[in-house]
N, CA, C and O atoms as a MOPAC input file, in Angstrom:
PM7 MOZYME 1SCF
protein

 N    116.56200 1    86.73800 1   160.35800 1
 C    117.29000 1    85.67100 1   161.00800 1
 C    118.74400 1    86.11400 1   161.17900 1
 O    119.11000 1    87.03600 1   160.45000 1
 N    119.65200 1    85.57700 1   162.06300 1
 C    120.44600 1    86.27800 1   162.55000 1
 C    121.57200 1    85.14200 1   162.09200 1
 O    121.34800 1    83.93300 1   162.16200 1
 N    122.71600 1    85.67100 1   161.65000 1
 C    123.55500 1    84.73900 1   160.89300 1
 C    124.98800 1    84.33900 1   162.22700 1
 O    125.52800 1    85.06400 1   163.06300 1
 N    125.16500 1    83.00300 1   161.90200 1
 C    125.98900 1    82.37700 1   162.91000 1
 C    127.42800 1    83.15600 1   162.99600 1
 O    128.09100 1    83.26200 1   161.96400 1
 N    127.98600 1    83.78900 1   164.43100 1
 C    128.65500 1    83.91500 1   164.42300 1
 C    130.09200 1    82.97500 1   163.91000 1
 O    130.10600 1    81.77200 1   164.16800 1
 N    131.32300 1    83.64300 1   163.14500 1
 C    132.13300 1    82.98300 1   163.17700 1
 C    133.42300 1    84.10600 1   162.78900 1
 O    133.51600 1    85.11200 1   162.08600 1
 N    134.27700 1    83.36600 1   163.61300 1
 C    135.88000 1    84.29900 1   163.72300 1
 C    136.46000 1    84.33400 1   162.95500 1
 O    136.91100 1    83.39700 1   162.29500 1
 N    136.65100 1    85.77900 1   162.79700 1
 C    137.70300 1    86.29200 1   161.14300 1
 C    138.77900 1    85.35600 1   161.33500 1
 O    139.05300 1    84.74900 1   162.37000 1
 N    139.46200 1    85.30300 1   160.01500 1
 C    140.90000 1    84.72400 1   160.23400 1
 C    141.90100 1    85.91200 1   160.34900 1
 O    143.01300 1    85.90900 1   160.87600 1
 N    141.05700 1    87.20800 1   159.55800 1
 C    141.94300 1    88.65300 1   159.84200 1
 C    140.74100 1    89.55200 1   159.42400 1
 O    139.80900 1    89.37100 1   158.64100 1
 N    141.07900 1    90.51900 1   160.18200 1
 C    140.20900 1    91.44100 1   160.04800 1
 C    141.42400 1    93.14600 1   160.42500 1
 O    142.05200 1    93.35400 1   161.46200 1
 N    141.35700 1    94.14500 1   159.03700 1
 C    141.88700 1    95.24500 1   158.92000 1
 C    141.28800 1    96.20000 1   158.61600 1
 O    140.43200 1    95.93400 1   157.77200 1
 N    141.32300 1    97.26400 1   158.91500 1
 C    141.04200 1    98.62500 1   158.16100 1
 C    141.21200 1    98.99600 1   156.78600 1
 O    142.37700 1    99.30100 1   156.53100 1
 N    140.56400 1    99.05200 1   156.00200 1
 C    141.50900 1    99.77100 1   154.62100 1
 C    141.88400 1   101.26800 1   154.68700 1
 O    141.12500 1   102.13600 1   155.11600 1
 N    142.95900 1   101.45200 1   154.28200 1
 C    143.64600 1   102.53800 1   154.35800 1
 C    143.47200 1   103.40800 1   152.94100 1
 O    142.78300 1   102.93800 1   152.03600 1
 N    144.21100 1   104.84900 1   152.78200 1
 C    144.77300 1   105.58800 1   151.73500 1
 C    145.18700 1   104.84000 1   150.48400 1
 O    144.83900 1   104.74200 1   149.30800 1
 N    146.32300 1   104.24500 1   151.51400 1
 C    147.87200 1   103.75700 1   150.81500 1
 C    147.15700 1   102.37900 1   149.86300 1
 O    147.72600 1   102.15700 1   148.79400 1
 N    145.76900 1   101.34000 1   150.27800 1
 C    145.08800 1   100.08400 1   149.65300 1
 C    144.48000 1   100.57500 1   148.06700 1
 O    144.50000 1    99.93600 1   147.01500 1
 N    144.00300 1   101.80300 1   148.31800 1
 C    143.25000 1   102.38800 1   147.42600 1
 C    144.01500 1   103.34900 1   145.97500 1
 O    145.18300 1   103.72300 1   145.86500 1
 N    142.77100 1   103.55000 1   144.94100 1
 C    143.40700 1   104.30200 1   144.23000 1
 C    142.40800 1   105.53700 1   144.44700 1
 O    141.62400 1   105.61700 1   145.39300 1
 N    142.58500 1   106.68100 1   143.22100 1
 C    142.38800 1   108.25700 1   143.32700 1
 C    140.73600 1   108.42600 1   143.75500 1
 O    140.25900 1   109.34700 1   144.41800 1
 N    140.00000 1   107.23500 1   143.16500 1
 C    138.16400 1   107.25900 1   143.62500 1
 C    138.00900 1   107.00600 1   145.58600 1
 O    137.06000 1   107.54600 1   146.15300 1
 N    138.88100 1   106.28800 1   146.28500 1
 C    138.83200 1   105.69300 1   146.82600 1
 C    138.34100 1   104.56400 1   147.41000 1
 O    137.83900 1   104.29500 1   148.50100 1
 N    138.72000 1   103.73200 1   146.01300 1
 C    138.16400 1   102.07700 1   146.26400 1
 C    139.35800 1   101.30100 1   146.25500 1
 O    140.22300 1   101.40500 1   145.38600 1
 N    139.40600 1   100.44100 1   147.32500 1
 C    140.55300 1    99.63200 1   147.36100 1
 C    140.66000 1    98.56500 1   146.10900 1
 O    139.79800 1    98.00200 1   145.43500 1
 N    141.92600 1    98.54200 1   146.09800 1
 C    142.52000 1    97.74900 1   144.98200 1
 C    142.13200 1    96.09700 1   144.89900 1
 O    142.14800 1    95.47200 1   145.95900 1
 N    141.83600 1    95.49500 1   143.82600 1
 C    141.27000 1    94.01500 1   143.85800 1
 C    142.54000 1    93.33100 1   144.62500 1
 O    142.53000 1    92.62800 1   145.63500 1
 N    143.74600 1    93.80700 1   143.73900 1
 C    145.05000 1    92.67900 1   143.86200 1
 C    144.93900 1    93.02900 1   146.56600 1
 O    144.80900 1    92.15500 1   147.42300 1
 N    145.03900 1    94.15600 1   146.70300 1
 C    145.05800 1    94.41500 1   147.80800 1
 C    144.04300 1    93.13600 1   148.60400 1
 O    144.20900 1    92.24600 1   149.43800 1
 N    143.21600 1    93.54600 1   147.98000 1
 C    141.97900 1    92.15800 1   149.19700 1
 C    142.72400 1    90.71200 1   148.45900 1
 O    143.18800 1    89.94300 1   149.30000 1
 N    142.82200 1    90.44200 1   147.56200 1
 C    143.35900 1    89.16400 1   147.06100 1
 C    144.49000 1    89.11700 1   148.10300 1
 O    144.59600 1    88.08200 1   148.76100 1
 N    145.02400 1    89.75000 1   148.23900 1
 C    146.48700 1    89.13400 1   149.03100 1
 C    146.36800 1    89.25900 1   150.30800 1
 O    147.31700 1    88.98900 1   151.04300 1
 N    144.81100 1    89.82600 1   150.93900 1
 C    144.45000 1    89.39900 1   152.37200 1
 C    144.25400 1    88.26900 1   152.43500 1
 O    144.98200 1    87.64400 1   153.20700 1
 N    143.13500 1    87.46200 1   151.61700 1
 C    142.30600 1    86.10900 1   151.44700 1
 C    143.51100 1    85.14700 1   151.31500 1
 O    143.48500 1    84.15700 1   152.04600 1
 N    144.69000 1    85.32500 1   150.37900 1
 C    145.57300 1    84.68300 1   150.31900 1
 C    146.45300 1    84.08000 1   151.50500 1
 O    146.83700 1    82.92900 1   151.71000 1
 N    146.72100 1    85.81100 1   152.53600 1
 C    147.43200 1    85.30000 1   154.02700 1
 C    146.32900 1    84.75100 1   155.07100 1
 O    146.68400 1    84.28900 1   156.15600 1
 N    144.72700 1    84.83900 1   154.61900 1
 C    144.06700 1    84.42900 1   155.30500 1
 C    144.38300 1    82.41200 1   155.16600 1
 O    144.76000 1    81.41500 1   155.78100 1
 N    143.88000 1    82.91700 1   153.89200 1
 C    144.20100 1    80.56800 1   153.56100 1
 C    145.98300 1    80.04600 1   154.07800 1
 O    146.27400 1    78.91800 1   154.47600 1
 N    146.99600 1    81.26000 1   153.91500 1
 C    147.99100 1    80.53800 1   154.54500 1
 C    148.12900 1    80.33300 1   155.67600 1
 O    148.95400 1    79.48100 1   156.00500 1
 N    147.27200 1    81.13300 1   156.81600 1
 C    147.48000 1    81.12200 1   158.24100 1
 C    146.52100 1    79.59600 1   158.22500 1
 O    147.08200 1    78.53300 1   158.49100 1
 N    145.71400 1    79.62600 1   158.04000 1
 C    144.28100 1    78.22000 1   157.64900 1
 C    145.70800 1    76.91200 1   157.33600 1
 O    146.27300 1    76.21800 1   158.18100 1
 N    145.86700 1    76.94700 1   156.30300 1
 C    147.25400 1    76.15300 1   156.06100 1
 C    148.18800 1    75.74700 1   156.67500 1
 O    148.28000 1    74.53700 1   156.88100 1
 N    149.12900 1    76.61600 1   157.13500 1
 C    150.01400 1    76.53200 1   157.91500 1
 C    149.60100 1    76.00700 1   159.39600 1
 O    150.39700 1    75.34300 1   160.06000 1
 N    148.35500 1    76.33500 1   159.85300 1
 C    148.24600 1    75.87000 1   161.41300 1
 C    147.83900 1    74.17400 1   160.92400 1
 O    148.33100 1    73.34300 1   161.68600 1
 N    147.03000 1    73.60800 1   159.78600 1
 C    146.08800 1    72.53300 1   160.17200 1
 C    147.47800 1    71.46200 1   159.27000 1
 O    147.50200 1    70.23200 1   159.29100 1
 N    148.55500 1    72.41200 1   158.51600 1
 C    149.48600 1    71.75600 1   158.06000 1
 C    150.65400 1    71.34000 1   158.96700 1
 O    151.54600 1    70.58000 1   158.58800 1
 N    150.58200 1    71.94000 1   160.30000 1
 C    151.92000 1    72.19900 1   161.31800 1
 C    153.37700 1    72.70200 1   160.44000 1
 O    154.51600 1    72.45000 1   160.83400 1
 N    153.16900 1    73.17600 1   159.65100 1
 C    154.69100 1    73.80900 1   159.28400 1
 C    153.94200 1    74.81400 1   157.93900 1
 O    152.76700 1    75.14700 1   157.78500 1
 N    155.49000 1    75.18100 1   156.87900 1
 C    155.27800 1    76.08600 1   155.77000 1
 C    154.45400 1    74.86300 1   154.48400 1
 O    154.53800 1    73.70700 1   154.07000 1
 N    153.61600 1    76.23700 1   154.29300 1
 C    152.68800 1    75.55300 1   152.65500 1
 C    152.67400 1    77.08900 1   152.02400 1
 O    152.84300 1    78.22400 1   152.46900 1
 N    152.41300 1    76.55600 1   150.88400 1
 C    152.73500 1    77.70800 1   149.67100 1
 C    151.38500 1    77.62500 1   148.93400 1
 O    150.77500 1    76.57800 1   149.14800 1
 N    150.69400 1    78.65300 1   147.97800 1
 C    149.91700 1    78.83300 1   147.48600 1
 C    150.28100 1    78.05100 1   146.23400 1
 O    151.43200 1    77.99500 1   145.80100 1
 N    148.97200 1    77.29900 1   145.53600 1
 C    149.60700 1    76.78400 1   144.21900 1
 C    148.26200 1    77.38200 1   142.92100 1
 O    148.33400 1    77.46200 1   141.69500 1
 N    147.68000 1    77.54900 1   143.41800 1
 C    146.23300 1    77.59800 1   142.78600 1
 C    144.94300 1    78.73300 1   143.58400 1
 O    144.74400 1    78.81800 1   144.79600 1
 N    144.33100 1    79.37700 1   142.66800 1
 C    143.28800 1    80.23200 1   143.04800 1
 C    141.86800 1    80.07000 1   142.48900 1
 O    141.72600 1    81.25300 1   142.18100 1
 N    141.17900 1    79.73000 1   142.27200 1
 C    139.58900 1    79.70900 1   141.68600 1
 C    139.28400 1    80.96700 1   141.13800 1
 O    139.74000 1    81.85200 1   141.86200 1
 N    138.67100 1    81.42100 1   140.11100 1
 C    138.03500 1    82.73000 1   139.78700 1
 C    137.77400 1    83.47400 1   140.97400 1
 O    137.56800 1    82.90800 1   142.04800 1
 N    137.77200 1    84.96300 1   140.81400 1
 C    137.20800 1    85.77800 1   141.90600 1
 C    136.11900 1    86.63200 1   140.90200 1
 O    136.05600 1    86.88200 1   139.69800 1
 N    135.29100 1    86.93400 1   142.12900 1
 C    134.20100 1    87.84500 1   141.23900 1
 C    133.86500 1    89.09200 1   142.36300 1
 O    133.32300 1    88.85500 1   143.44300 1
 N    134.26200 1    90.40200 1   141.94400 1
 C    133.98400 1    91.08700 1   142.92200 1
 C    132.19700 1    91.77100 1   143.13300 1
 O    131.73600 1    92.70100 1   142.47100 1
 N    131.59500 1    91.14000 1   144.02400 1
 C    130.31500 1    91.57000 1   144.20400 1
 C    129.95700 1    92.98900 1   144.65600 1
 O    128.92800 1    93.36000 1   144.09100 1
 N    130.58800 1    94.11900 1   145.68500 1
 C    130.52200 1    94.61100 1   145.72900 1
 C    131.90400 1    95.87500 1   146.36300 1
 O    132.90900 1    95.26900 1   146.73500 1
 N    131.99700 1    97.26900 1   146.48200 1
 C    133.32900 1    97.57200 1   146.12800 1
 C    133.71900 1    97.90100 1   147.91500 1
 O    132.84300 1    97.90600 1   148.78000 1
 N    135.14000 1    98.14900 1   148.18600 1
 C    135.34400 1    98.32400 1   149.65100 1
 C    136.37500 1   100.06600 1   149.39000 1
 O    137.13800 1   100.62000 1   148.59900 1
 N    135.81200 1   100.22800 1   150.43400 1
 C    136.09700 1   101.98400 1   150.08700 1
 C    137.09300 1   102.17900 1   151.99500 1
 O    136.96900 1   101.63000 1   153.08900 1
 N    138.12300 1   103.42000 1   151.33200 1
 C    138.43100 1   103.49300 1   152.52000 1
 C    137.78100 1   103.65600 1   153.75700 1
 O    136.59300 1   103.92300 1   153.93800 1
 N    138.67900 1   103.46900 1   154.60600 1
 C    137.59000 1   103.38700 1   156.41400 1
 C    137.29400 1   101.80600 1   156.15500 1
 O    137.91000 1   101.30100 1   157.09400 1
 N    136.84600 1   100.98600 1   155.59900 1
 C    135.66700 1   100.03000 1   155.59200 1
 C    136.53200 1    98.96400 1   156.70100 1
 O    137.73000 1    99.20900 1   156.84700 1
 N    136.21200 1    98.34100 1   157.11400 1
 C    136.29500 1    97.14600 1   157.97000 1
 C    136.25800 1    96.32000 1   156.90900 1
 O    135.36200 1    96.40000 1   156.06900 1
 N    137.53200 1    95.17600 1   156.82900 1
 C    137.76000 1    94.42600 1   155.72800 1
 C    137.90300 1    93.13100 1   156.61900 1
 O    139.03300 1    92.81000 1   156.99000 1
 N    136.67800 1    92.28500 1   157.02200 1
 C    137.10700 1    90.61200 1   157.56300 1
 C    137.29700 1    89.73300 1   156.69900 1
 O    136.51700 1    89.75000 1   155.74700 1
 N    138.24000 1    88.80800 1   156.71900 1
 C    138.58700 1    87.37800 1   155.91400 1
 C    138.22100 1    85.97800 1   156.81400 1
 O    138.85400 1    85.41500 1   157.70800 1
 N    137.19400 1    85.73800 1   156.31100 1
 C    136.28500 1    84.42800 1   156.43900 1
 C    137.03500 1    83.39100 1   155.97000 1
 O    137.58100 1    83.73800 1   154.92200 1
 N    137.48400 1    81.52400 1   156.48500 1
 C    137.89600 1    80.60600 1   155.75700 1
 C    137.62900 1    79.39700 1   156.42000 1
 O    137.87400 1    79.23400 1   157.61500 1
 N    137.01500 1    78.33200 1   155.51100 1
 C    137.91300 1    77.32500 1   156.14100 1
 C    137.90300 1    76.04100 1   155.25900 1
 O    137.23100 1    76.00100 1   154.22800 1
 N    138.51800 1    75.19200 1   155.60300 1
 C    139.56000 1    73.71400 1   155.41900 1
 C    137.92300 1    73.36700 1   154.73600 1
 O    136.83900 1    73.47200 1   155.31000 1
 N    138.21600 1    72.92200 1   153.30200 1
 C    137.07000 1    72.07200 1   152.95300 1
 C    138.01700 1    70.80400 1   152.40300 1
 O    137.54300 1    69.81200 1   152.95700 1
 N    138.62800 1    70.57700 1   151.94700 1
 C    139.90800 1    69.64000 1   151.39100 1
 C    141.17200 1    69.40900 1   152.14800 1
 O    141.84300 1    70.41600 1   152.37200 1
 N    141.73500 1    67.95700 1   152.69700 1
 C    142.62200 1    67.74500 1   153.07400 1
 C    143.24500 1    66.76500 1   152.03300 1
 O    142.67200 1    65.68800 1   152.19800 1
 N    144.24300 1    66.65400 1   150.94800 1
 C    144.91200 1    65.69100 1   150.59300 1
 C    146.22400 1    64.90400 1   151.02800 1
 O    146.81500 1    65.45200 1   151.95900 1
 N    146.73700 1    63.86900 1   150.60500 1
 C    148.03400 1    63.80300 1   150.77600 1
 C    149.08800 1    65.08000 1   151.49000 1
 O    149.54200 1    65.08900 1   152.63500 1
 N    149.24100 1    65.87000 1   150.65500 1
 C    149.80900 1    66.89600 1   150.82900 1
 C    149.46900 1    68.49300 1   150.46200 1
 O    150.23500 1    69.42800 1   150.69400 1
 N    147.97700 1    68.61300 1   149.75500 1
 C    147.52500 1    69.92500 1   149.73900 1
 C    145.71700 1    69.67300 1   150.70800 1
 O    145.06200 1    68.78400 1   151.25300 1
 N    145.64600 1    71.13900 1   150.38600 1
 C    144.58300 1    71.46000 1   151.42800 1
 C    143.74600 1    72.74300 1   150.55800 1
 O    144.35500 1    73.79800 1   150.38000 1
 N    142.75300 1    72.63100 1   150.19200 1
 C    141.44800 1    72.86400 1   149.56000 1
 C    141.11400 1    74.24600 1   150.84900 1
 O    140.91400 1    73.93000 1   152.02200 1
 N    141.10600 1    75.15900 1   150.57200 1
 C    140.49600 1    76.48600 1   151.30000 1
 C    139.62000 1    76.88500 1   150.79300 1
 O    139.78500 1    77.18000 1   149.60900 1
 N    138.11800 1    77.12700 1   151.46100 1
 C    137.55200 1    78.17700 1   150.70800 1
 C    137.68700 1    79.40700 1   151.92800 1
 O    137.92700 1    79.24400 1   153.12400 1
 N    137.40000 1    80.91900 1   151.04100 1
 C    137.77200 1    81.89900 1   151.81800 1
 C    136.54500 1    83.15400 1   151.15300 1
 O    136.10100 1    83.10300 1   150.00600 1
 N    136.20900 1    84.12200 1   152.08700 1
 C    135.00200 1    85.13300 1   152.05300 1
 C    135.90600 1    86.32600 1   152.56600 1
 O    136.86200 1    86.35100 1   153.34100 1
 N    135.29500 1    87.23400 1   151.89600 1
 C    135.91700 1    88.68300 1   152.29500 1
 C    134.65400 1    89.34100 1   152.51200 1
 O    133.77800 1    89.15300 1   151.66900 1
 N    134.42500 1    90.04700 1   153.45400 1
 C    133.32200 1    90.83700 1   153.99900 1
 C    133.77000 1    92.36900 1   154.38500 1
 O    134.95100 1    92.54600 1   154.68500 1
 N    132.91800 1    93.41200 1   154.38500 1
 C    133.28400 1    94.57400 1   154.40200 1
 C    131.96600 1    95.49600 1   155.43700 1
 O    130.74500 1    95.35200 1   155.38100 1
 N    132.66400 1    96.29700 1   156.19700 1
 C    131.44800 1    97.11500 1   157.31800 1
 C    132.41100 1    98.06200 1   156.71600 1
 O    133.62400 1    98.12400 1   156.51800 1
 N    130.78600 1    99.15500 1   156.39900 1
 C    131.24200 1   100.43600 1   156.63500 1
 C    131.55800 1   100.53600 1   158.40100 1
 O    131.12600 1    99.99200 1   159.41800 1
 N    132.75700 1   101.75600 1   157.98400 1
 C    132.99600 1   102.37400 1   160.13500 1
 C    131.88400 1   102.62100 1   160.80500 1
 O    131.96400 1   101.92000 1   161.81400 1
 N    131.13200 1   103.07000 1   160.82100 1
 C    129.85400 1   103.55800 1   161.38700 1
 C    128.34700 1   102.67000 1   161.49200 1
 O    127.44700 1   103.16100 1   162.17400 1
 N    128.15700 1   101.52900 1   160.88100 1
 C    127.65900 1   100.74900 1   160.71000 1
 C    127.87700 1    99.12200 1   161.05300 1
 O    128.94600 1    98.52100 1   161.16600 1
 N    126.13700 1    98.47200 1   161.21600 1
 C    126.70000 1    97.13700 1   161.77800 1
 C    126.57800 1    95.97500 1   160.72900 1
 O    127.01800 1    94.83200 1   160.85800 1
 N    125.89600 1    96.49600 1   159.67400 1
 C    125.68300 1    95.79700 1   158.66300 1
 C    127.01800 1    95.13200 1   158.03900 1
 O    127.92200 1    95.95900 1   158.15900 1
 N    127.43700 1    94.07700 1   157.48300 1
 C    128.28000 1    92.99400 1   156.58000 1
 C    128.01200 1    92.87200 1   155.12200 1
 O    127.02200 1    92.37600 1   154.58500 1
 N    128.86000 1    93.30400 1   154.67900 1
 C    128.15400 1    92.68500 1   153.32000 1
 C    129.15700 1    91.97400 1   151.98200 1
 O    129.77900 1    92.81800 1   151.33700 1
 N    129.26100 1    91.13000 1   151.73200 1
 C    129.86500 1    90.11400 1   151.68100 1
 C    130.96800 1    90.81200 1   149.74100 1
 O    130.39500 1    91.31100 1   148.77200 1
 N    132.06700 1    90.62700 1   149.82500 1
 C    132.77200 1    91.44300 1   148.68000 1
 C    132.96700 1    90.32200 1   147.76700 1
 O    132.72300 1    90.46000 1   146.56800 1
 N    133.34400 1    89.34500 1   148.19800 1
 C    134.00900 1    88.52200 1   147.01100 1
 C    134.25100 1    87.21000 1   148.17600 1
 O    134.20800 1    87.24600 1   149.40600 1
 N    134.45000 1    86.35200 1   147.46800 1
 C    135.18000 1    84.56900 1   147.82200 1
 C    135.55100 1    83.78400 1   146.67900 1
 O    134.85400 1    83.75100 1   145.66500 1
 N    136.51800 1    83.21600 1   146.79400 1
 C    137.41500 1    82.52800 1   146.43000 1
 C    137.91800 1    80.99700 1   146.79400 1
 O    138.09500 1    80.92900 1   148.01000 1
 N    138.15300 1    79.96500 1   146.24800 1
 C    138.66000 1    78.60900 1   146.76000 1
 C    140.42600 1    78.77300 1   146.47300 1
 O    140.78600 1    79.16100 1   145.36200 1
 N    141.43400 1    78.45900 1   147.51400 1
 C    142.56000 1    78.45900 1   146.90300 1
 C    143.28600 1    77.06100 1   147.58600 1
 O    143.04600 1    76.65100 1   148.72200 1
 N    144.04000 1    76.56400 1   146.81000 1
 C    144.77000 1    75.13600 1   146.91600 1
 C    146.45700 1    75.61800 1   147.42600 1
 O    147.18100 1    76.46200 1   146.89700 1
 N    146.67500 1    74.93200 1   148.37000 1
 C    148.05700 1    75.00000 1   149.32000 1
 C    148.67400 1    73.85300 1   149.23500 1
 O    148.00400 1    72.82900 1   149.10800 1
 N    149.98400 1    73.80600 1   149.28600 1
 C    150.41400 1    72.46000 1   149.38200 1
 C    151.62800 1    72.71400 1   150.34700 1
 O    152.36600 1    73.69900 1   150.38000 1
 N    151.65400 1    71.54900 1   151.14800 1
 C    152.49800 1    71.67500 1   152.34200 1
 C    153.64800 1    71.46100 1   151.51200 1
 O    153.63700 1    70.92500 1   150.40300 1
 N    155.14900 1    72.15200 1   152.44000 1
 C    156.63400 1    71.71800 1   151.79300 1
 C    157.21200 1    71.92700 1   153.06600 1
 O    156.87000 1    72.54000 1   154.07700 1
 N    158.39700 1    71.09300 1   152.65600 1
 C    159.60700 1    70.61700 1   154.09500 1
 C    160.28400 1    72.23000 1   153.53300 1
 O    159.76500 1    73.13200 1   152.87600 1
 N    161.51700 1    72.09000 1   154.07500 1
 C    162.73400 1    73.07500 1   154.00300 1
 C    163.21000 1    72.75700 1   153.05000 1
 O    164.09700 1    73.61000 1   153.01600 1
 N    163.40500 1    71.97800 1   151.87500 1
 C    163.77000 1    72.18200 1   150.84200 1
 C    162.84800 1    72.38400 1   149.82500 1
 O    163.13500 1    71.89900 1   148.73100 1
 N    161.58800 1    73.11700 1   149.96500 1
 C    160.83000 1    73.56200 1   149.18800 1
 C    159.58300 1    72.05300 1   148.82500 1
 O    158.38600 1    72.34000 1   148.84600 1
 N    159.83900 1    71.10700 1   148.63200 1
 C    159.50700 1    69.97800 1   148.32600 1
 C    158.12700 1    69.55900 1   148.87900 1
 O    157.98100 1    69.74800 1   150.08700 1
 N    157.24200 1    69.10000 1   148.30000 1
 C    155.79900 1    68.82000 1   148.99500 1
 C    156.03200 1    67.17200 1   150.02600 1
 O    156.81500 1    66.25700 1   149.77600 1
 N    155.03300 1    67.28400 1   151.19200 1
 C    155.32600 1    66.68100 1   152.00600 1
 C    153.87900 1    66.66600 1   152.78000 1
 O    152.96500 1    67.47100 1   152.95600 1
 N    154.19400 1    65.19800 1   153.17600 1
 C    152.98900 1    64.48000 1   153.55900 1
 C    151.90200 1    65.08000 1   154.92600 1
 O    152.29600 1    64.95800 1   156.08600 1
 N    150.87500 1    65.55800 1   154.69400 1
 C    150.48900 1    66.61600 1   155.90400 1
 C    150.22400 1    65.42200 1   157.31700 1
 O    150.18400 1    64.26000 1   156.91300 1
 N    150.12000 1    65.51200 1   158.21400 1
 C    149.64500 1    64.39300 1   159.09100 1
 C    148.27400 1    64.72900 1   159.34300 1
 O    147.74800 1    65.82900 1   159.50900 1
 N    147.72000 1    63.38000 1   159.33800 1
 C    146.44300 1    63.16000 1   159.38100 1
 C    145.84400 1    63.45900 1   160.70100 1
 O    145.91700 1    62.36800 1   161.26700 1
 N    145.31100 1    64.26800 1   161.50300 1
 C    144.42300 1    64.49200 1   162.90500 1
 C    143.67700 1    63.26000 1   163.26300 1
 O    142.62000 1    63.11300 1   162.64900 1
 N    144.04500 1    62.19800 1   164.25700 1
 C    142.55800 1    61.52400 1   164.15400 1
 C    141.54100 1    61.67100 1   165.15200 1
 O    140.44500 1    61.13200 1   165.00100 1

């Protein structure tokens, strides 16, 4: 069965520079993709700046090696007052291949803020 398309929120190459001496990219490296993945998620459904406040366990299922095609999967499961509930998927293609296979996911909590840093009321879509 053929799984539903749906659009990265980012999708990169891993490089040299992600990795260490085996060449497997670094955990903290994909964490801080998934992270700008939930802030772009954030920031558009928030209309302004939100900040990370919270992360859920990560569990890495399987490892991403240089070359690999690194996509970040997300979306909006939580809207509050003023934070917003992300869940987010990291997926990995070898270069040469069409296969996906899924690295790790994570839930992370955002909370919208004005310009003085301060949390602030998101507007509701109706």
């Amino acid at each position: 069965m053929a799984r539903e398309y749906r659009e990265p929120v980012i999708r990169i190459t891993a490089m040299p520079a992600d990795a260490n001496a085996y060449g497997d990219i670094f955990g903290g490296w994909l964490m801080s993709l998934m992270d700008m993945g939930a802030g772009l998620i954030a920031a558009r459904h928030s209309h302004g700046r939100a900040v990370t406040i919270a992360m859920d366990g990560m569990q890495f299922h399987s490892p991403v090696k240089v070359g690999d095609e690194v996509s970040v999967y997300g979306n909006l499961r939580k809207v509050g007052r003023s934070s917003m509930t992300i869940a987010i998927e990291a997926w990995r293609r070898h270069r040469h291949e069409e296969e996906q296979v899924k690295v790790t996911e994570a839930v992370f909590t955002f909370v919208a803020i004005d310009d003085a840093g301060r949390p602030r009321a998101i507007e509701q879509e109706s």
